[in-house]
C-alpha cells in the first residue's frame, strides 16, 4: 500500500473519531428528558357504578359545605330487613334494646325486645299502627298521621341534616368503616342545650348505619346496625295474629 493511500485512510478514520466524540459531547451537555407524571384522574370519567368513583367522590367532595348535597342524592331501599341495637345513658345507669326491622314499601314492622324481656311487635304504614306483645293474639290499633320508620325505630332521621344551616354542621367527611363500608359522616354543632348529633350513613344501603347523641360532650345515646339484608324473602312478617295480611 503506497504512502498516499495510507494517509487517506488515516484521515478518514480520524474524521470518524472526531464525529463520534463530538456526538457524544453534544448529548452529554443536553438536559435529561423531563418526567411527565400522569394527571390526576377526573372522577367524572370513571364508570357510573364504579366503586372507585364512589370512594373518590366521597373522599374529595364530602365536606361541611357539600354534605347536604351528598345526602340529598341518597335513596333508601324499598325493601330490606335489618337489626339494630340502641343504648341510652343517664346519670346513674344505662339501658339498651334490640330491634328487628322489616320494610316492604310503605309498611314497616318492628320486633323490639324490651328490658323486661317481653317482645313488642308493631306494624305501621305511617297512618295506622298495629301493636301486640309476645305471642298474644290481642292487637292494639293506633291511628296517627306521619309516623315515620325512624320514629318507630327510635333512631334519628339523618335527612334532618338537609334543613340545617351550614354553620350548624361542625364536621363532615367520607369514612370507610369495618362494619358498614363507605359512609357519609356528619356531626352537628351543639345546640343551645348542648346537644350534638353524629350520623354515619351507609352509601351502600342509604340507611343510617350508626348514630350518637351527646350532651355537653357526654354520650347519652348510641345506635348501630348489627345485621342487614337488602334482598329479603318475607315470610309472614306483615300478617297480624288474627291472620290479616297487610302487605304481600
PDB file of C-alpha atoms in Angstrom:
ATOM      1  CA  UNK A   1       0.000   0.000   0.000  1.00  0.00           C
ATOM      2  CA  UNK A   2       1.574   3.342  -1.001  1.00  0.00           C
ATOM      3  CA  UNK A   3       2.024   6.188   1.434  1.00  0.00           C
ATOM      4  CA  UNK A   4      -0.615   8.404  -0.191  1.00  0.00           C
ATOM      5  CA  UNK A   5      -3.349   5.769   0.213  1.00  0.00           C
ATOM      6  CA  UNK A   6      -2.318   5.137   3.827  1.00  0.00           C
ATOM      7  CA  UNK A   7      -2.594   8.838   4.649  1.00  0.00           C
ATOM      8  CA  UNK A   8      -6.077   8.967   3.095  1.00  0.00           C
ATOM      9  CA  UNK A   9      -7.326   6.028   5.223  1.00  0.00           C
ATOM     10  CA  UNK A  10      -5.831   7.597   8.344  1.00  0.00           C
ATOM     11  CA  UNK A  11      -7.546  10.916   7.636  1.00  0.00           C
ATOM     12  CA  UNK A  12     -10.926   9.221   7.150  1.00  0.00           C
ATOM     13  CA  UNK A  13     -10.506   7.276  10.420  1.00  0.00           C
ATOM     14  CA  UNK A  14      -9.562  10.407  12.371  1.00  0.00           C
ATOM     15  CA  UNK A  15     -12.539  12.286  10.931  1.00  0.00           C
ATOM     16  CA  UNK A  16     -14.881   9.480  12.039  1.00  0.00           C
ATOM     17  CA  UNK A  17     -13.421   9.520  15.536  1.00  0.00           C
ATOM     18  CA  UNK A  18     -13.891  13.270  15.756  1.00  0.00           C
ATOM     19  CA  UNK A  19     -17.551  12.971  14.684  1.00  0.00           C
ATOM     20  CA  UNK A  20     -18.241  10.254  17.259  1.00  0.00           C
ATOM     21  CA  UNK A  21     -16.615  12.256  20.062  1.00  0.00           C
ATOM     22  CA  UNK A  22     -18.488  15.408  19.028  1.00  0.00           C
ATOM     23  CA  UNK A  23     -21.804  13.491  19.019  1.00  0.00           C
ATOM     24  CA  UNK A  24     -21.142  12.111  22.500  1.00  0.00           C
ATOM     25  CA  UNK A  25     -20.187  15.501  23.889  1.00  0.00           C
ATOM     26  CA  UNK A  26     -23.274  17.107  22.359  1.00  0.00           C
ATOM     27  CA  UNK A  27     -25.618  14.654  24.105  1.00  0.00           C
ATOM     28  CA  UNK A  28     -23.731  14.799  27.372  1.00  0.00           C
ATOM     29  CA  UNK A  29     -24.459  18.522  27.651  1.00  0.00           C
ATOM     30  CA  UNK A  30     -28.149  18.223  26.839  1.00  0.00           C
ATOM     31  CA  UNK A  31     -30.645  18.323  29.721  1.00  0.00           C
ATOM     32  CA  UNK A  32     -32.156  14.936  30.587  1.00  0.00           C
ATOM     33  CA  UNK A  33     -35.714  14.417  29.301  1.00  0.00           C
ATOM     34  CA  UNK A  34     -38.373  15.720  31.722  1.00  0.00           C
ATOM     35  CA  UNK A  35     -40.504  13.129  33.584  1.00  0.00           C
ATOM     36  CA  UNK A  36     -44.176  13.536  32.705  1.00  0.00           C
ATOM     37  CA  UNK A  37     -46.399  12.405  35.586  1.00  0.00           C
ATOM     38  CA  UNK A  38     -49.921  11.190  34.814  1.00  0.00           C
ATOM     39  CA  UNK A  39     -52.575  13.748  35.539  1.00  0.00           C
ATOM     40  CA  UNK A  40     -54.965  13.131  38.404  1.00  0.00           C
ATOM     41  CA  UNK A  41     -57.927  11.210  37.036  1.00  0.00           C
ATOM     42  CA  UNK A  42     -61.144  13.115  36.812  1.00  0.00           C
ATOM     43  CA  UNK A  43     -63.755  11.212  38.841  1.00  0.00           C
ATOM     44  CA  UNK A  44     -66.390  12.084  36.239  1.00  0.00           C
ATOM     45  CA  UNK A  45     -64.520   9.853  33.766  1.00  0.00           C
ATOM     46  CA  UNK A  46     -64.983   6.770  35.911  1.00  0.00           C
ATOM     47  CA  UNK A  47     -67.842   4.354  35.178  1.00  0.00           C
ATOM     48  CA  UNK A  48     -71.102   5.394  36.910  1.00  0.00           C
ATOM     49  CA  UNK A  49     -71.187   2.220  39.019  1.00  0.00           C
ATOM     50  CA  UNK A  50     -67.507   2.230  39.862  1.00  0.00           C
ATOM     51  CA  UNK A  51     -66.623   1.707  43.483  1.00  0.00           C
ATOM     52  CA  UNK A  52     -63.512   3.787  42.838  1.00  0.00           C
ATOM     53  CA  UNK A  53     -65.728   6.677  41.852  1.00  0.00           C
ATOM     54  CA  UNK A  54     -67.812   6.272  44.991  1.00  0.00           C
ATOM     55  CA  UNK A  55     -64.734   6.373  47.152  1.00  0.00           C
ATOM     56  CA  UNK A  56     -63.114   9.194  45.194  1.00  0.00           C
ATOM     57  CA  UNK A  57     -66.221  11.338  45.276  1.00  0.00           C
ATOM     58  CA  UNK A  58     -66.701  10.685  48.974  1.00  0.00           C
ATOM     59  CA  UNK A  59     -63.111  11.425  49.860  1.00  0.00           C
ATOM     60  CA  UNK A  60     -62.890  14.580  47.782  1.00  0.00           C
ATOM     61  CA  UNK A  61     -66.317  16.166  47.971  1.00  0.00           C
ATOM     62  CA  UNK A  62     -67.873  15.393  51.374  1.00  0.00           C
ATOM     63  CA  UNK A  63     -67.214  18.458  53.490  1.00  0.00           C
ATOM     64  CA  UNK A  64     -69.396  20.533  55.814  1.00  0.00           C
ATOM     65  CA  UNK A  65     -70.150  22.726  52.794  1.00  0.00           C
ATOM     66  CA  UNK A  66     -71.120  19.883  50.441  1.00  0.00           C
ATOM     67  CA  UNK A  67     -72.503  17.160  52.711  1.00  0.00           C
ATOM     68  CA  UNK A  68     -76.108  18.295  52.304  1.00  0.00           C
ATOM     69  CA  UNK A  69     -75.819  17.889  48.538  1.00  0.00           C
ATOM     70  CA  UNK A  70     -74.255  14.446  49.013  1.00  0.00           C
ATOM     71  CA  UNK A  71     -77.001  13.280  51.383  1.00  0.00           C
ATOM     72  CA  UNK A  72     -79.694  14.574  49.045  1.00  0.00           C
ATOM     73  CA  UNK A  73     -78.534  12.081  46.406  1.00  0.00           C
ATOM     74  CA  UNK A  74     -79.077   9.036  48.660  1.00  0.00           C
ATOM     75  CA  UNK A  75     -82.131   6.809  48.358  1.00  0.00           C
ATOM     76  CA  UNK A  76     -83.439   4.358  50.912  1.00  0.00           C
ATOM     77  CA  UNK A  77     -84.320   0.856  49.664  1.00  0.00           C
ATOM     78  CA  UNK A  78     -87.976  -0.064  49.243  1.00  0.00           C
ATOM     79  CA  UNK A  79     -87.424  -3.456  50.878  1.00  0.00           C
ATOM     80  CA  UNK A  80     -84.949  -4.585  53.480  1.00  0.00           C
ATOM     81  CA  UNK A  81     -84.600  -6.452  56.728  1.00  0.00           C
ATOM     82  CA  UNK A  82     -82.135  -5.437  59.414  1.00  0.00           C
ATOM     83  CA  UNK A  83     -81.385  -5.442  63.127  1.00  0.00           C
ATOM     84  CA  UNK A  84     -80.214  -2.548  65.256  1.00  0.00           C
ATOM     85  CA  UNK A  85     -79.152  -2.024  68.844  1.00  0.00           C
ATOM     86  CA  UNK A  86     -79.826   1.147  70.822  1.00  0.00           C
ATOM     87  CA  UNK A  87     -78.202   2.192  74.090  1.00  0.00           C
ATOM     88  CA  UNK A  88     -79.175   5.163  76.214  1.00  0.00           C
ATOM     89  CA  UNK A  89     -77.141   6.579  79.093  1.00  0.00           C
ATOM     90  CA  UNK A  90     -78.147   8.656  82.068  1.00  0.00           C
ATOM     91  CA  UNK A  91     -76.514   9.839  85.277  1.00  0.00           C
ATOM     92  CA  UNK A  92     -76.790   6.619  87.250  1.00  0.00           C
ATOM     93  CA  UNK A  93     -77.027   3.933  84.585  1.00  0.00           C
ATOM     94  CA  UNK A  94     -77.922   2.927  81.064  1.00  0.00           C
ATOM     95  CA  UNK A  95     -80.383   0.832  79.128  1.00  0.00           C
ATOM     96  CA  UNK A  96     -80.413  -0.954  75.794  1.00  0.00           C
ATOM     97  CA  UNK A  97     -82.738  -2.789  73.434  1.00  0.00           C
ATOM     98  CA  UNK A  98     -82.548  -4.735  70.203  1.00  0.00           C
ATOM     99  CA  UNK A  99     -84.960  -4.250  67.331  1.00  0.00           C
ATOM    100  CA  UNK A 100     -85.538  -6.258  64.172  1.00  0.00           C
ATOM    101  CA  UNK A 101     -86.964  -4.234  61.291  1.00  0.00           C
ATOM    102  CA  UNK A 102     -88.635  -5.401  58.087  1.00  0.00           C
ATOM    103  CA  UNK A 103     -89.629  -2.842  55.458  1.00  0.00           C
ATOM    104  CA  UNK A 104     -91.848  -3.585  52.489  1.00  0.00           C
ATOM    105  CA  UNK A 105     -92.862  -0.465  50.602  1.00  0.00           C
ATOM    106  CA  UNK A 106     -94.934   1.738  52.898  1.00  0.00           C
ATOM    107  CA  UNK A 107     -95.194  -0.952  55.571  1.00  0.00           C
ATOM    108  CA  UNK A 108     -92.620  -1.409  58.297  1.00  0.00           C
ATOM    109  CA  UNK A 109     -92.562  -4.000  61.057  1.00  0.00           C
ATOM    110  CA  UNK A 110     -90.572  -3.744  64.290  1.00  0.00           C
ATOM    111  CA  UNK A 111     -89.957  -6.520  66.806  1.00  0.00           C
ATOM    112  CA  UNK A 112     -88.336  -4.946  69.846  1.00  0.00           C
ATOM    113  CA  UNK A 113     -87.035  -6.840  72.864  1.00  0.00           C
ATOM    114  CA  UNK A 114     -87.773  -4.730  75.936  1.00  0.00           C
ATOM    115  CA  UNK A 115     -85.746  -4.562  79.138  1.00  0.00           C
ATOM    116  CA  UNK A 116     -88.396  -6.731  80.811  1.00  0.00           C
ATOM    117  CA  UNK A 117     -87.774  -9.487  78.266  1.00  0.00           C
ATOM    118  CA  UNK A 118     -91.120  -9.005  76.544  1.00  0.00           C
ATOM    119  CA  UNK A 119     -91.178  -8.513  72.774  1.00  0.00           C
ATOM    120  CA  UNK A 120     -93.188  -5.620  71.381  1.00  0.00           C
ATOM    121  CA  UNK A 121     -94.391  -6.166  67.820  1.00  0.00           C
ATOM    122  CA  UNK A 122     -95.672  -3.324  65.661  1.00  0.00           C
ATOM    123  CA  UNK A 123     -96.631  -2.856  62.028  1.00  0.00           C
ATOM    124  CA  UNK A 124     -97.347   0.561  60.567  1.00  0.00           C
ATOM    125  CA  UNK A 125     -97.783   2.290  57.234  1.00  0.00           C
ATOM    126  CA  UNK A 126     -97.360   5.745  58.736  1.00  0.00           C
ATOM    127  CA  UNK A 127    -101.030   6.376  59.410  1.00  0.00           C
ATOM    128  CA  UNK A 128    -102.246   3.278  61.270  1.00  0.00           C
ATOM    129  CA  UNK A 129    -100.201   1.192  63.682  1.00  0.00           C
ATOM    130  CA  UNK A 130    -100.916  -2.308  64.977  1.00  0.00           C
ATOM    131  CA  UNK A 131     -99.238  -3.343  68.241  1.00  0.00           C
ATOM    132  CA  UNK A 132     -99.135  -6.634  70.143  1.00  0.00           C
ATOM    133  CA  UNK A 133     -96.822  -8.349  72.619  1.00  0.00           C
ATOM    134  CA  UNK A 134     -95.075 -11.706  72.625  1.00  0.00           C
ATOM    135  CA  UNK A 135     -97.352 -14.379  71.110  1.00  0.00           C
ATOM    136  CA  UNK A 136    -100.594 -12.727  72.237  1.00  0.00           C
ATOM    137  CA  UNK A 137    -103.459 -12.528  69.772  1.00  0.00           C
ATOM    138  CA  UNK A 138    -104.892  -9.268  71.106  1.00  0.00           C
ATOM    139  CA  UNK A 139    -103.861  -6.395  68.851  1.00  0.00           C
ATOM    140  CA  UNK A 140    -103.984  -2.702  69.765  1.00  0.00           C
ATOM    141  CA  UNK A 141    -104.664  -0.221  66.970  1.00  0.00           C
ATOM    142  CA  UNK A 142    -103.449   3.354  66.941  1.00  0.00           C
ATOM    143  CA  UNK A 143    -104.290   5.934  64.280  1.00  0.00           C
ATOM    144  CA  UNK A 144    -101.846   8.767  63.768  1.00  0.00           C
ATOM    145  CA  UNK A 145    -100.523  10.570  60.729  1.00  0.00           C
ATOM    146  CA  UNK A 146     -96.881  10.867  59.698  1.00  0.00           C
ATOM    147  CA  UNK A 147     -95.410   8.088  61.821  1.00  0.00           C
ATOM    148  CA  UNK A 148     -92.075   7.564  60.141  1.00  0.00           C
ATOM    149  CA  UNK A 149     -89.989   4.376  60.185  1.00  0.00           C
ATOM    150  CA  UNK A 150     -87.305   6.281  62.093  1.00  0.00           C
ATOM    151  CA  UNK A 151     -89.795   7.310  64.772  1.00  0.00           C
ATOM    152  CA  UNK A 152     -90.890   3.697  65.192  1.00  0.00           C
ATOM    153  CA  UNK A 153     -87.270   2.548  65.451  1.00  0.00           C
ATOM    154  CA  UNK A 154     -86.374   5.365  67.887  1.00  0.00           C
ATOM    155  CA  UNK A 155     -83.491   6.482  65.675  1.00  0.00           C
ATOM    156  CA  UNK A 156     -82.550   9.927  64.342  1.00  0.00           C
ATOM    157  CA  UNK A 157     -83.610  10.931  60.847  1.00  0.00           C
ATOM    158  CA  UNK A 158     -80.420  11.747  59.006  1.00  0.00           C
ATOM    159  CA  UNK A 159     -82.295  13.725  56.322  1.00  0.00           C
ATOM    160  CA  UNK A 160     -82.789  16.377  59.011  1.00  0.00           C
ATOM    161  CA  UNK A 161     -79.259  17.438  58.067  1.00  0.00           C
ATOM    162  CA  UNK A 162     -80.735  18.869  54.853  1.00  0.00           C
ATOM    163  CA  UNK A 163     -82.637  21.533  56.794  1.00  0.00           C
ATOM    164  CA  UNK A 164     -79.654  22.705  58.868  1.00  0.00           C
ATOM    165  CA  UNK A 165     -77.865  25.968  58.282  1.00  0.00           C
ATOM    166  CA  UNK A 166     -74.293  25.404  57.107  1.00  0.00           C
ATOM    167  CA  UNK A 167     -72.830  26.743  60.354  1.00  0.00           C
ATOM    168  CA  UNK A 168     -74.734  24.076  62.305  1.00  0.00           C
ATOM    169  CA  UNK A 169     -72.610  21.351  60.676  1.00  0.00           C
ATOM    170  CA  UNK A 170     -69.313  21.156  62.531  1.00  0.00           C
ATOM    171  CA  UNK A 171     -67.768  18.204  60.695  1.00  0.00           C
ATOM    172  CA  UNK A 172     -68.473  16.070  57.622  1.00  0.00           C
ATOM    173  CA  UNK A 173     -66.380  13.667  55.602  1.00  0.00           C
ATOM    174  CA  UNK A 174     -66.237  10.280  53.910  1.00  0.00           C
ATOM    175  CA  UNK A 175     -65.252   7.365  56.152  1.00  0.00           C
ATOM    176  CA  UNK A 176     -64.621   3.691  55.461  1.00  0.00           C
ATOM    177  CA  UNK A 177     -65.686   1.540  58.420  1.00  0.00           C
ATOM    178  CA  UNK A 178     -65.038  -2.125  59.097  1.00  0.00           C
ATOM    179  CA  UNK A 179     -68.715  -2.858  59.725  1.00  0.00           C
ATOM    180  CA  UNK A 180     -70.561  -0.627  57.253  1.00  0.00           C
ATOM    181  CA  UNK A 181     -68.111   0.095  54.436  1.00  0.00           C
ATOM    182  CA  UNK A 182     -68.192   3.591  52.958  1.00  0.00           C
ATOM    183  CA  UNK A 183     -70.216   6.086  54.977  1.00  0.00           C
ATOM    184  CA  UNK A 184     -71.005   9.767  54.967  1.00  0.00           C
ATOM    185  CA  UNK A 185     -70.187  11.071  58.439  1.00  0.00           C
ATOM    186  CA  UNK A 186     -71.863  14.206  59.775  1.00  0.00           C
ATOM    187  CA  UNK A 187     -71.573  15.894  63.154  1.00  0.00           C
ATOM    188  CA  UNK A 188     -73.736  18.820  64.205  1.00  0.00           C
ATOM    189  CA  UNK A 189     -72.555  21.670  66.363  1.00  0.00           C
ATOM    190  CA  UNK A 190     -74.006  21.700  69.904  1.00  0.00           C
ATOM    191  CA  UNK A 191     -77.332  23.482  70.117  1.00  0.00           C
ATOM    192  CA  UNK A 192     -78.386  25.918  72.842  1.00  0.00           C
ATOM    193  CA  UNK A 193     -78.938  22.968  75.212  1.00  0.00           C
ATOM    194  CA  UNK A 194     -75.570  21.378  74.465  1.00  0.00           C
ATOM    195  CA  UNK A 195     -76.952  18.550  72.284  1.00  0.00           C
ATOM    196  CA  UNK A 196     -74.968  17.369  69.261  1.00  0.00           C
ATOM    197  CA  UNK A 197     -75.646  14.505  66.849  1.00  0.00           C
ATOM    198  CA  UNK A 198     -73.329  12.253  64.871  1.00  0.00           C
ATOM    199  CA  UNK A 199     -74.540  10.272  61.859  1.00  0.00           C
ATOM    200  CA  UNK A 200     -72.907   7.501  59.834  1.00  0.00           C
ATOM    201  CA  UNK A 201     -74.983   6.986  56.667  1.00  0.00           C
ATOM    202  CA  UNK A 202     -74.154   3.940  54.541  1.00  0.00           C
ATOM    203  CA  UNK A 203     -73.531   4.657  50.862  1.00  0.00           C
ATOM    204  CA  UNK A 204     -74.302   1.004  50.054  1.00  0.00           C
ATOM    205  CA  UNK A 205     -77.803   0.984  51.548  1.00  0.00           C
ATOM    206  CA  UNK A 206     -78.757   4.636  52.008  1.00  0.00           C
ATOM    207  CA  UNK A 207     -79.699   3.780  55.604  1.00  0.00           C
ATOM    208  CA  UNK A 208     -78.464   5.207  58.879  1.00  0.00           C
ATOM    209  CA  UNK A 209     -75.834   2.684  59.958  1.00  0.00           C
ATOM    210  CA  UNK A 210     -74.902   4.283  63.279  1.00  0.00           C
ATOM    211  CA  UNK A 211     -75.635   7.391  65.318  1.00  0.00           C
ATOM    212  CA  UNK A 212     -74.638   9.070  68.554  1.00  0.00           C
ATOM    213  CA  UNK A 213     -76.130  11.871  70.608  1.00  0.00           C
ATOM    214  CA  UNK A 214     -74.056  13.876  73.024  1.00  0.00           C
ATOM    215  CA  UNK A 215     -74.914  16.456  75.642  1.00  0.00           C
ATOM    216  CA  UNK A 216     -72.099  18.794  76.592  1.00  0.00           C
ATOM    217  CA  UNK A 217     -69.657  16.281  75.137  1.00  0.00           C
ATOM    218  CA  UNK A 218     -71.038  13.299  77.067  1.00  0.00           C
ATOM    219  CA  UNK A 219     -72.514  10.326  75.162  1.00  0.00           C
ATOM    220  CA  UNK A 220     -76.198   9.842  76.037  1.00  0.00           C
ATOM    221  CA  UNK A 221     -77.396   7.813  73.026  1.00  0.00           C
ATOM    222  CA  UNK A 222     -75.783   5.251  70.743  1.00  0.00           C
ATOM    223  CA  UNK A 223     -77.379   3.307  67.885  1.00  0.00           C
ATOM    224  CA  UNK A 224     -75.730   0.874  65.476  1.00  0.00           C
ATOM    225  CA  UNK A 225     -76.750  -1.658  62.841  1.00  0.00           C
ATOM    226  CA  UNK A 226     -75.987  -5.312  63.650  1.00  0.00           C
ATOM    227  CA  UNK A 227     -77.351  -7.084  60.532  1.00  0.00           C
ATOM    228  CA  UNK A 228     -78.675  -6.104  57.106  1.00  0.00           C
ATOM    229  CA  UNK A 229     -80.403  -7.935  54.237  1.00  0.00           C
ATOM    230  CA  UNK A 230     -81.198  -5.838  51.179  1.00  0.00           C
ATOM    231  CA  UNK A 231     -82.915  -8.699  49.330  1.00  0.00           C
ATOM    232  CA  UNK A 232     -85.177 -10.280  51.950  1.00  0.00           C
ATOM    233  CA  UNK A 233     -87.672 -13.054  51.337  1.00  0.00           C
ATOM    234  CA  UNK A 234     -90.574 -12.064  53.581  1.00  0.00           C
ATOM    235  CA  UNK A 235     -92.459 -14.917  55.210  1.00  0.00           C
ATOM    236  CA  UNK A 236     -95.481 -13.716  57.137  1.00  0.00           C
ATOM    237  CA  UNK A 237     -93.835 -10.646  58.668  1.00  0.00           C
ATOM    238  CA  UNK A 238     -96.755  -8.432  57.669  1.00  0.00           C
ATOM    239  CA  UNK A 239     -99.517 -10.704  58.915  1.00  0.00           C
ATOM    240  CA  UNK A 240    -101.356  -9.864  62.139  1.00  0.00           C
ATOM    241  CA  UNK A 241    -102.019 -12.527  64.828  1.00  0.00           C
ATOM    242  CA  UNK A 242    -105.622 -12.803  63.559  1.00  0.00           C
ATOM    243  CA  UNK A 243    -104.360 -13.801  60.110  1.00  0.00           C
ATOM    244  CA  UNK A 244    -104.949 -10.471  58.374  1.00  0.00           C
ATOM    245  CA  UNK A 245    -102.215  -9.785  55.832  1.00  0.00           C
ATOM    246  CA  UNK A 246    -101.239  -6.128  55.477  1.00  0.00           C
ATOM    247  CA  UNK A 247     -98.577  -6.384  52.767  1.00  0.00           C
ATOM    248  CA  UNK A 248     -97.565  -9.036  50.285  1.00  0.00           C
TER     249      UNK A 248
END
